[in-house]
PDB file of C-alpha atoms in Angstrom:
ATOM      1  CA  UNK A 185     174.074 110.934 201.461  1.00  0.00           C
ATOM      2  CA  UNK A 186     175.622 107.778 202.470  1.00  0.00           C
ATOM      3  CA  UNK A 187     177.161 105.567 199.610  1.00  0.00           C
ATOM      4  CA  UNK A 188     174.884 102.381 199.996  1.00  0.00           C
ATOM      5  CA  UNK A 189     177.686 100.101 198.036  1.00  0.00           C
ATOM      6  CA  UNK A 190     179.933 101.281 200.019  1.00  0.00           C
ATOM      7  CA  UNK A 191     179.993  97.584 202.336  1.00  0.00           C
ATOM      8  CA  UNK A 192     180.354  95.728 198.836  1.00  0.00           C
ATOM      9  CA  UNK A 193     183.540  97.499 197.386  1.00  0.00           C
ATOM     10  CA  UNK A 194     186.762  96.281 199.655  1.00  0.00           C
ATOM     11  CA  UNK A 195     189.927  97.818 199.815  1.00  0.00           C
ATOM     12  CA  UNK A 196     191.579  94.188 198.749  1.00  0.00           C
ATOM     13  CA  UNK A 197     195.186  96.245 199.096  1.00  0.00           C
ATOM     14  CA  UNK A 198     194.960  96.698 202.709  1.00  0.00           C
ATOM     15  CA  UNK A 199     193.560  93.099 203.173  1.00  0.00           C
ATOM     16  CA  UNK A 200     196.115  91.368 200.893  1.00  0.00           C
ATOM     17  CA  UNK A 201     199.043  92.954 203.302  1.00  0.00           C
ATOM     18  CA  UNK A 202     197.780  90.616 206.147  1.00  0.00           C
ATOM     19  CA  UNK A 203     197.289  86.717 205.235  1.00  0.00           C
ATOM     20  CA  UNK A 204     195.006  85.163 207.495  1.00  0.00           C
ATOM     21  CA  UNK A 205     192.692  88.600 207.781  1.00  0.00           C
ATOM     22  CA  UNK A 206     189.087  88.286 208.098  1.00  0.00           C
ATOM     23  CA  UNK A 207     186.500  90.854 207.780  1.00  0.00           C
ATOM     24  CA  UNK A 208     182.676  90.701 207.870  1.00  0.00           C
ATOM     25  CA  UNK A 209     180.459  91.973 205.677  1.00  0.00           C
ATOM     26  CA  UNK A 210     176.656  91.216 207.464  1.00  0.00           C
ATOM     27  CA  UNK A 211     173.692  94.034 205.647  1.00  0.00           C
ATOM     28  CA  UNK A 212     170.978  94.371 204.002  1.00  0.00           C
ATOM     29  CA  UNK A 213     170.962  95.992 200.877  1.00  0.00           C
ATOM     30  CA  UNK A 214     167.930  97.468 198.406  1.00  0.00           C
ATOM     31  CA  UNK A 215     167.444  95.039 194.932  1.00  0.00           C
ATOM     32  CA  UNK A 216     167.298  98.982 193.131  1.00  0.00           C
ATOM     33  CA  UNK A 217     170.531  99.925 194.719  1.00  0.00           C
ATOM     34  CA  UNK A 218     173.259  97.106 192.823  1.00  0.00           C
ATOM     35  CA  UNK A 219     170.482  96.333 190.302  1.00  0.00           C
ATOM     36  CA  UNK A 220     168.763  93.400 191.154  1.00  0.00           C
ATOM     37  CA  UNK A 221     165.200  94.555 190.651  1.00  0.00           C
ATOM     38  CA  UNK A 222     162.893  91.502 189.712  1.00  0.00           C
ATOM     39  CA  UNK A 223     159.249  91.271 190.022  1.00  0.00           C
ATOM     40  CA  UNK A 224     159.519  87.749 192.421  1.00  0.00           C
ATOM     41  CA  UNK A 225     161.639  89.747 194.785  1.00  0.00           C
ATOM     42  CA  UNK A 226     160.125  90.470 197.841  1.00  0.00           C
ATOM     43  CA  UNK A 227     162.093  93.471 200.378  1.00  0.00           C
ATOM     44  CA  UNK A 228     166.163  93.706 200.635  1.00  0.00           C
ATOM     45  CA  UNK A 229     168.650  91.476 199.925  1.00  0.00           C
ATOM     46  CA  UNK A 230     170.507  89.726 202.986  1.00  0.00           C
ATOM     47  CA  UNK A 231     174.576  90.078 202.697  1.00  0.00           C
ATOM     48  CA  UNK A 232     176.265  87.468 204.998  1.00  0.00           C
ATOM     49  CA  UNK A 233     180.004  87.361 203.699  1.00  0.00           C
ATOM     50  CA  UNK A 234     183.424  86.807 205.312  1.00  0.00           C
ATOM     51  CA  UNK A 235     186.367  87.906 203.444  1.00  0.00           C
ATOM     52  CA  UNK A 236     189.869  86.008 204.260  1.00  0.00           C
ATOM     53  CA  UNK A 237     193.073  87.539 203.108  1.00  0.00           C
ATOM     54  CA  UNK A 238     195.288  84.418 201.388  1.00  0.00           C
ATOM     55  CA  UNK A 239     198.776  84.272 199.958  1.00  0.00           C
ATOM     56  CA  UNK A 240     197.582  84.503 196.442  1.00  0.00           C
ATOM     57  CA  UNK A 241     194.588  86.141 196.831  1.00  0.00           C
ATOM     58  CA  UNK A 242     190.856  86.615 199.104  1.00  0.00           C
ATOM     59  CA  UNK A 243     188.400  83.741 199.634  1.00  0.00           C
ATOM     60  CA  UNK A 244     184.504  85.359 200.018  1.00  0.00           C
ATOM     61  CA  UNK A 245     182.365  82.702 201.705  1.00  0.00           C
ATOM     62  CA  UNK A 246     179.028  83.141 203.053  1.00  0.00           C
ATOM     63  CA  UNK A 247     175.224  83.460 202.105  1.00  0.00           C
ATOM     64  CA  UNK A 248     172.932  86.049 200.252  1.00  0.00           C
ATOM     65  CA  UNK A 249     169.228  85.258 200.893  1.00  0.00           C
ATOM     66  CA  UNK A 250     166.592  87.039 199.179  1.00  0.00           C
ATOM     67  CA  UNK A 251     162.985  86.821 199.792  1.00  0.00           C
ATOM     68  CA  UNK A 252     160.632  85.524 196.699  1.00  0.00           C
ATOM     69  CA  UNK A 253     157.395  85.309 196.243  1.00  0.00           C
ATOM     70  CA  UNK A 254     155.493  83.630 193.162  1.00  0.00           C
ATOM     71  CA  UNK A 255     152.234  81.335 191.659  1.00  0.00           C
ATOM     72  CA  UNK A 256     152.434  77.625 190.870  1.00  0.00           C
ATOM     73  CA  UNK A 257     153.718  76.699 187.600  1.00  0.00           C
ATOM     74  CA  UNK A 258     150.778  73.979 187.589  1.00  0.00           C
ATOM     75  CA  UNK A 259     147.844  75.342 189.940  1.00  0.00           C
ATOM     76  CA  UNK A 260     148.418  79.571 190.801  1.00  0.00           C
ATOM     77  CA  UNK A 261     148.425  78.656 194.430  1.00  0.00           C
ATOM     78  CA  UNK A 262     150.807  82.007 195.531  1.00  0.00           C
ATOM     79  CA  UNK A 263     154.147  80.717 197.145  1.00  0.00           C
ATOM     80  CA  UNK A 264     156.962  82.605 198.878  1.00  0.00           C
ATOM     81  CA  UNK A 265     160.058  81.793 200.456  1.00  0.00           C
ATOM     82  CA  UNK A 266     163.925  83.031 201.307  1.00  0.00           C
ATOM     83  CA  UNK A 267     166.178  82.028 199.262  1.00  0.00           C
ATOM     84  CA  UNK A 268     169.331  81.218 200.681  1.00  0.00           C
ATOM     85  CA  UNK A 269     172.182  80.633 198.131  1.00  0.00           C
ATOM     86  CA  UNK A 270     175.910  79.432 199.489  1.00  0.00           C
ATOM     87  CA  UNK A 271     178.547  81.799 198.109  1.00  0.00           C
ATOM     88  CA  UNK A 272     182.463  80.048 198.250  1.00  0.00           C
ATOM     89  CA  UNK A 273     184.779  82.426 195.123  1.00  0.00           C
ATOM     90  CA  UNK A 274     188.222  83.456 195.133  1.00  0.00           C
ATOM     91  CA  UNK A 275     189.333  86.548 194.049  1.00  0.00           C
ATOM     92  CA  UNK A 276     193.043  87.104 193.184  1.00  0.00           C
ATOM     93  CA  UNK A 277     195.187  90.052 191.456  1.00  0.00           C
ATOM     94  CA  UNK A 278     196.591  87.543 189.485  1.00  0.00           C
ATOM     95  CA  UNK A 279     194.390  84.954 187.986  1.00  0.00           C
ATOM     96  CA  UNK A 280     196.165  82.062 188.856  1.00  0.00           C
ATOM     97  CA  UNK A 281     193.320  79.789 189.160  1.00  0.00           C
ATOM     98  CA  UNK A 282     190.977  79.506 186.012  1.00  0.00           C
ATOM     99  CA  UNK A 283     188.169  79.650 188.176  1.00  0.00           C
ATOM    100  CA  UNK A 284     188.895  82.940 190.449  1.00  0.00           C
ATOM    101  CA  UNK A 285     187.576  86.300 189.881  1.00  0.00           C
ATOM    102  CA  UNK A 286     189.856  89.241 188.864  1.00  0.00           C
ATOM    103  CA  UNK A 287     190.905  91.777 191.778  1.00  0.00           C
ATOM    104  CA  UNK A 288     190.615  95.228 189.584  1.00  0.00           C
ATOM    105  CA  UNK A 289     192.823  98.320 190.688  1.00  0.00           C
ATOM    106  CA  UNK A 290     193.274  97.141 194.005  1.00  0.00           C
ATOM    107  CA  UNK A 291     189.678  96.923 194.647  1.00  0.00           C
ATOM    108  CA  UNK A 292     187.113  93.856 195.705  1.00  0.00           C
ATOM    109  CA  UNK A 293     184.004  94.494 193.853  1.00  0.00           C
ATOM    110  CA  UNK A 294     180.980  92.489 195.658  1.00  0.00           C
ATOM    111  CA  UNK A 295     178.163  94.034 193.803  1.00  0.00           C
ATOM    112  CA  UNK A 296     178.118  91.656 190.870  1.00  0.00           C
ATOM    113  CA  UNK A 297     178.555  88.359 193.012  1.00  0.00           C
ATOM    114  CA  UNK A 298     175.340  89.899 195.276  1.00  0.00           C
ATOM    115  CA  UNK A 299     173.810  90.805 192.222  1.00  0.00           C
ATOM    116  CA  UNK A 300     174.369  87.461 190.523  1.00  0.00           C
ATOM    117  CA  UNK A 301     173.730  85.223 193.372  1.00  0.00           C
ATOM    118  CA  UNK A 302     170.445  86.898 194.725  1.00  0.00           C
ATOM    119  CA  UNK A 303     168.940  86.852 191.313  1.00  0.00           C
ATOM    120  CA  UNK A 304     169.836  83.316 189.732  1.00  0.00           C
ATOM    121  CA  UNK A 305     167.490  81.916 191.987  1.00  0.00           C
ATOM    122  CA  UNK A 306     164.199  83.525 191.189  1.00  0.00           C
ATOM    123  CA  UNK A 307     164.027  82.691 187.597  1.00  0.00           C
ATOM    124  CA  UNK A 308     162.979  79.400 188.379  1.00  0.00           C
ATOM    125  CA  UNK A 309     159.892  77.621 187.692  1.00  0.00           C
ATOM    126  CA  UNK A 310     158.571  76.709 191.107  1.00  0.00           C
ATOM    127  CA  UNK A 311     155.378  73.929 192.511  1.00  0.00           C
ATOM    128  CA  UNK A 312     153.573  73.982 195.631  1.00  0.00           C
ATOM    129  CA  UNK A 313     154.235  70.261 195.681  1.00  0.00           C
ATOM    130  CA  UNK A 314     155.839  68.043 193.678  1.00  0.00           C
ATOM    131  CA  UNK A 315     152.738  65.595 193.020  1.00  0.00           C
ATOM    132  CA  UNK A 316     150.486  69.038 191.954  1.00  0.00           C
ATOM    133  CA  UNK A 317     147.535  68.261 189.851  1.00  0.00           C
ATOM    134  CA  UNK A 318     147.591  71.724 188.334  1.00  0.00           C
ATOM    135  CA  UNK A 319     144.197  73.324 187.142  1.00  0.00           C
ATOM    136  CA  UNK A 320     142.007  71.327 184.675  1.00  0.00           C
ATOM    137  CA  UNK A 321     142.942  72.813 180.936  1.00  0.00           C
ATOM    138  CA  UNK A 322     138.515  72.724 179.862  1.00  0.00           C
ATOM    139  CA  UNK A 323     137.076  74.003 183.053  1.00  0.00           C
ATOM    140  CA  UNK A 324     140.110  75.633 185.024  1.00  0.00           C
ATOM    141  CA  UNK A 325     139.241  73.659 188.055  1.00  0.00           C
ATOM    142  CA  UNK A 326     142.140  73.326 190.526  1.00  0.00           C
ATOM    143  CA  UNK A 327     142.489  69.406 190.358  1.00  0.00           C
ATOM    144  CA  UNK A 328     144.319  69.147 193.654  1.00  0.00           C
ATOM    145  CA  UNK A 329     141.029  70.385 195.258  1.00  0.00           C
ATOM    146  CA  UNK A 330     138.071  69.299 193.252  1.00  0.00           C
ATOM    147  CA  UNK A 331     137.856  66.452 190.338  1.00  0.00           C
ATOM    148  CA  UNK A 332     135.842  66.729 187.338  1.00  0.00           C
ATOM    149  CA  UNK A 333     134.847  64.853 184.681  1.00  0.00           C
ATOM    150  CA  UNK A 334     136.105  66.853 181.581  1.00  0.00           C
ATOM    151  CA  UNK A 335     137.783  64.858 178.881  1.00  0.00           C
ATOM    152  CA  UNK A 336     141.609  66.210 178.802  1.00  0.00           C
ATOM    153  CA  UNK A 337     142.533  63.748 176.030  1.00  0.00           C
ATOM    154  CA  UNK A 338     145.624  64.975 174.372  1.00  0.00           C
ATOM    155  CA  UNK A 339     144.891  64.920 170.863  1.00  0.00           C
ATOM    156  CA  UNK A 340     147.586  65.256 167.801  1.00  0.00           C
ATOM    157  CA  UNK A 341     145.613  66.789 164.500  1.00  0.00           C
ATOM    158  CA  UNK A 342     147.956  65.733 162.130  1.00  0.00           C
ATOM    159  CA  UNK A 343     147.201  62.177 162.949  1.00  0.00           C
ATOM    160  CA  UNK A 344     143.493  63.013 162.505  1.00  0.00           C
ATOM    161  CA  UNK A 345     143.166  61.099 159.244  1.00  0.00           C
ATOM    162  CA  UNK A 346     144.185  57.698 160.578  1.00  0.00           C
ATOM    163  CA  UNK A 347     141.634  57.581 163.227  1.00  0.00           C
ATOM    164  CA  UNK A 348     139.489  54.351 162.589  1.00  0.00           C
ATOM    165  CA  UNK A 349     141.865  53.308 159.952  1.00  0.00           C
ATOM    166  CA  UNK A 350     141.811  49.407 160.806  1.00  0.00           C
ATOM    167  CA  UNK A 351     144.746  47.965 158.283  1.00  0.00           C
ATOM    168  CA  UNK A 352     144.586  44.916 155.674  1.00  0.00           C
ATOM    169  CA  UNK A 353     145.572  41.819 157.051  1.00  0.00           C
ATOM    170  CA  UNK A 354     146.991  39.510 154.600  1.00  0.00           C
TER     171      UNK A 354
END
């Protein structure tokens, strides 16, 4: 059997020895596989990445998209969509910028940026619109559909005392 990471885990050594190298990394990959299982994911994850060989290191640029599917936050109307999230990270041997990854043992480890940058996506909290009415708290109504007359007044008990409490003028 075929290793399935295998596209994700780069010789860097061999790319390093030619500046101005490119190579394309352009798959699909399983969630299960690099552990990225999440219950908004919908099917594989989409790996569109070009590695360039630098001086001091490789630049990874490219996309990973990743299909999602979820409920309104406000109404439960079911919502789906690709995400498509913008991947630009250096990797060097030697960290010599703060911000660059570590090249470990001579090898280019994509799994974790994949990993990382299909799943910070789905955790969040998503409308069907931004002006959604969301479902009426009493009834359950969905108030983007149908109005209805129950009293939604936000009420704080602890301020239940004062109610009618008219003050002393003097």
């Amino acid at each position: 059997m075929a290793d399935a990471l295998r596209p994700l885990r780069v010789n860097a050594v061999e790319l390093l020895r030619q500046p101005g190298a490119i190579r394309e990394i352009d798959l699909e990959i399983a969630p299960a596989s690099i552990d990225a299982e999440h219950e908004r994911l919908v099917g594989d994850i989409g790996v569109d990445l070009r590695l360039e060989a630098l001086n001091d290191g490789i630049r990874v640029t490219g996309a990973v998209a990743a299909e999602w599917a979820t409920e309104c936050r406000r109404c439960l109307t079911p919502l789906g969509a690709v995400a498509r999230v913008t991947v630009d990270e250096l990797y060097q041997v030697e960290q010599l910028d703060e911000d660059a990854y570590l090249i470990e043992d001579g090898q280019l480890d994509l799994v974790p940026l994949v990993r990382e940058t299909a799943l910070i996506e789905l955790d969040l909290e998503r409308q069907c619109r931004e002006d959604c009415a969301g479902l009426c708290p009493v009834c359950g109504v969905d108030r983007n559909v149908t109005s209805c007359d129950c009293d939604t007044t936000v009420r704080d008990d602890r301020w239940a005392a004062l109610e009618g409490f008219v003050p002393d003028e003097d």
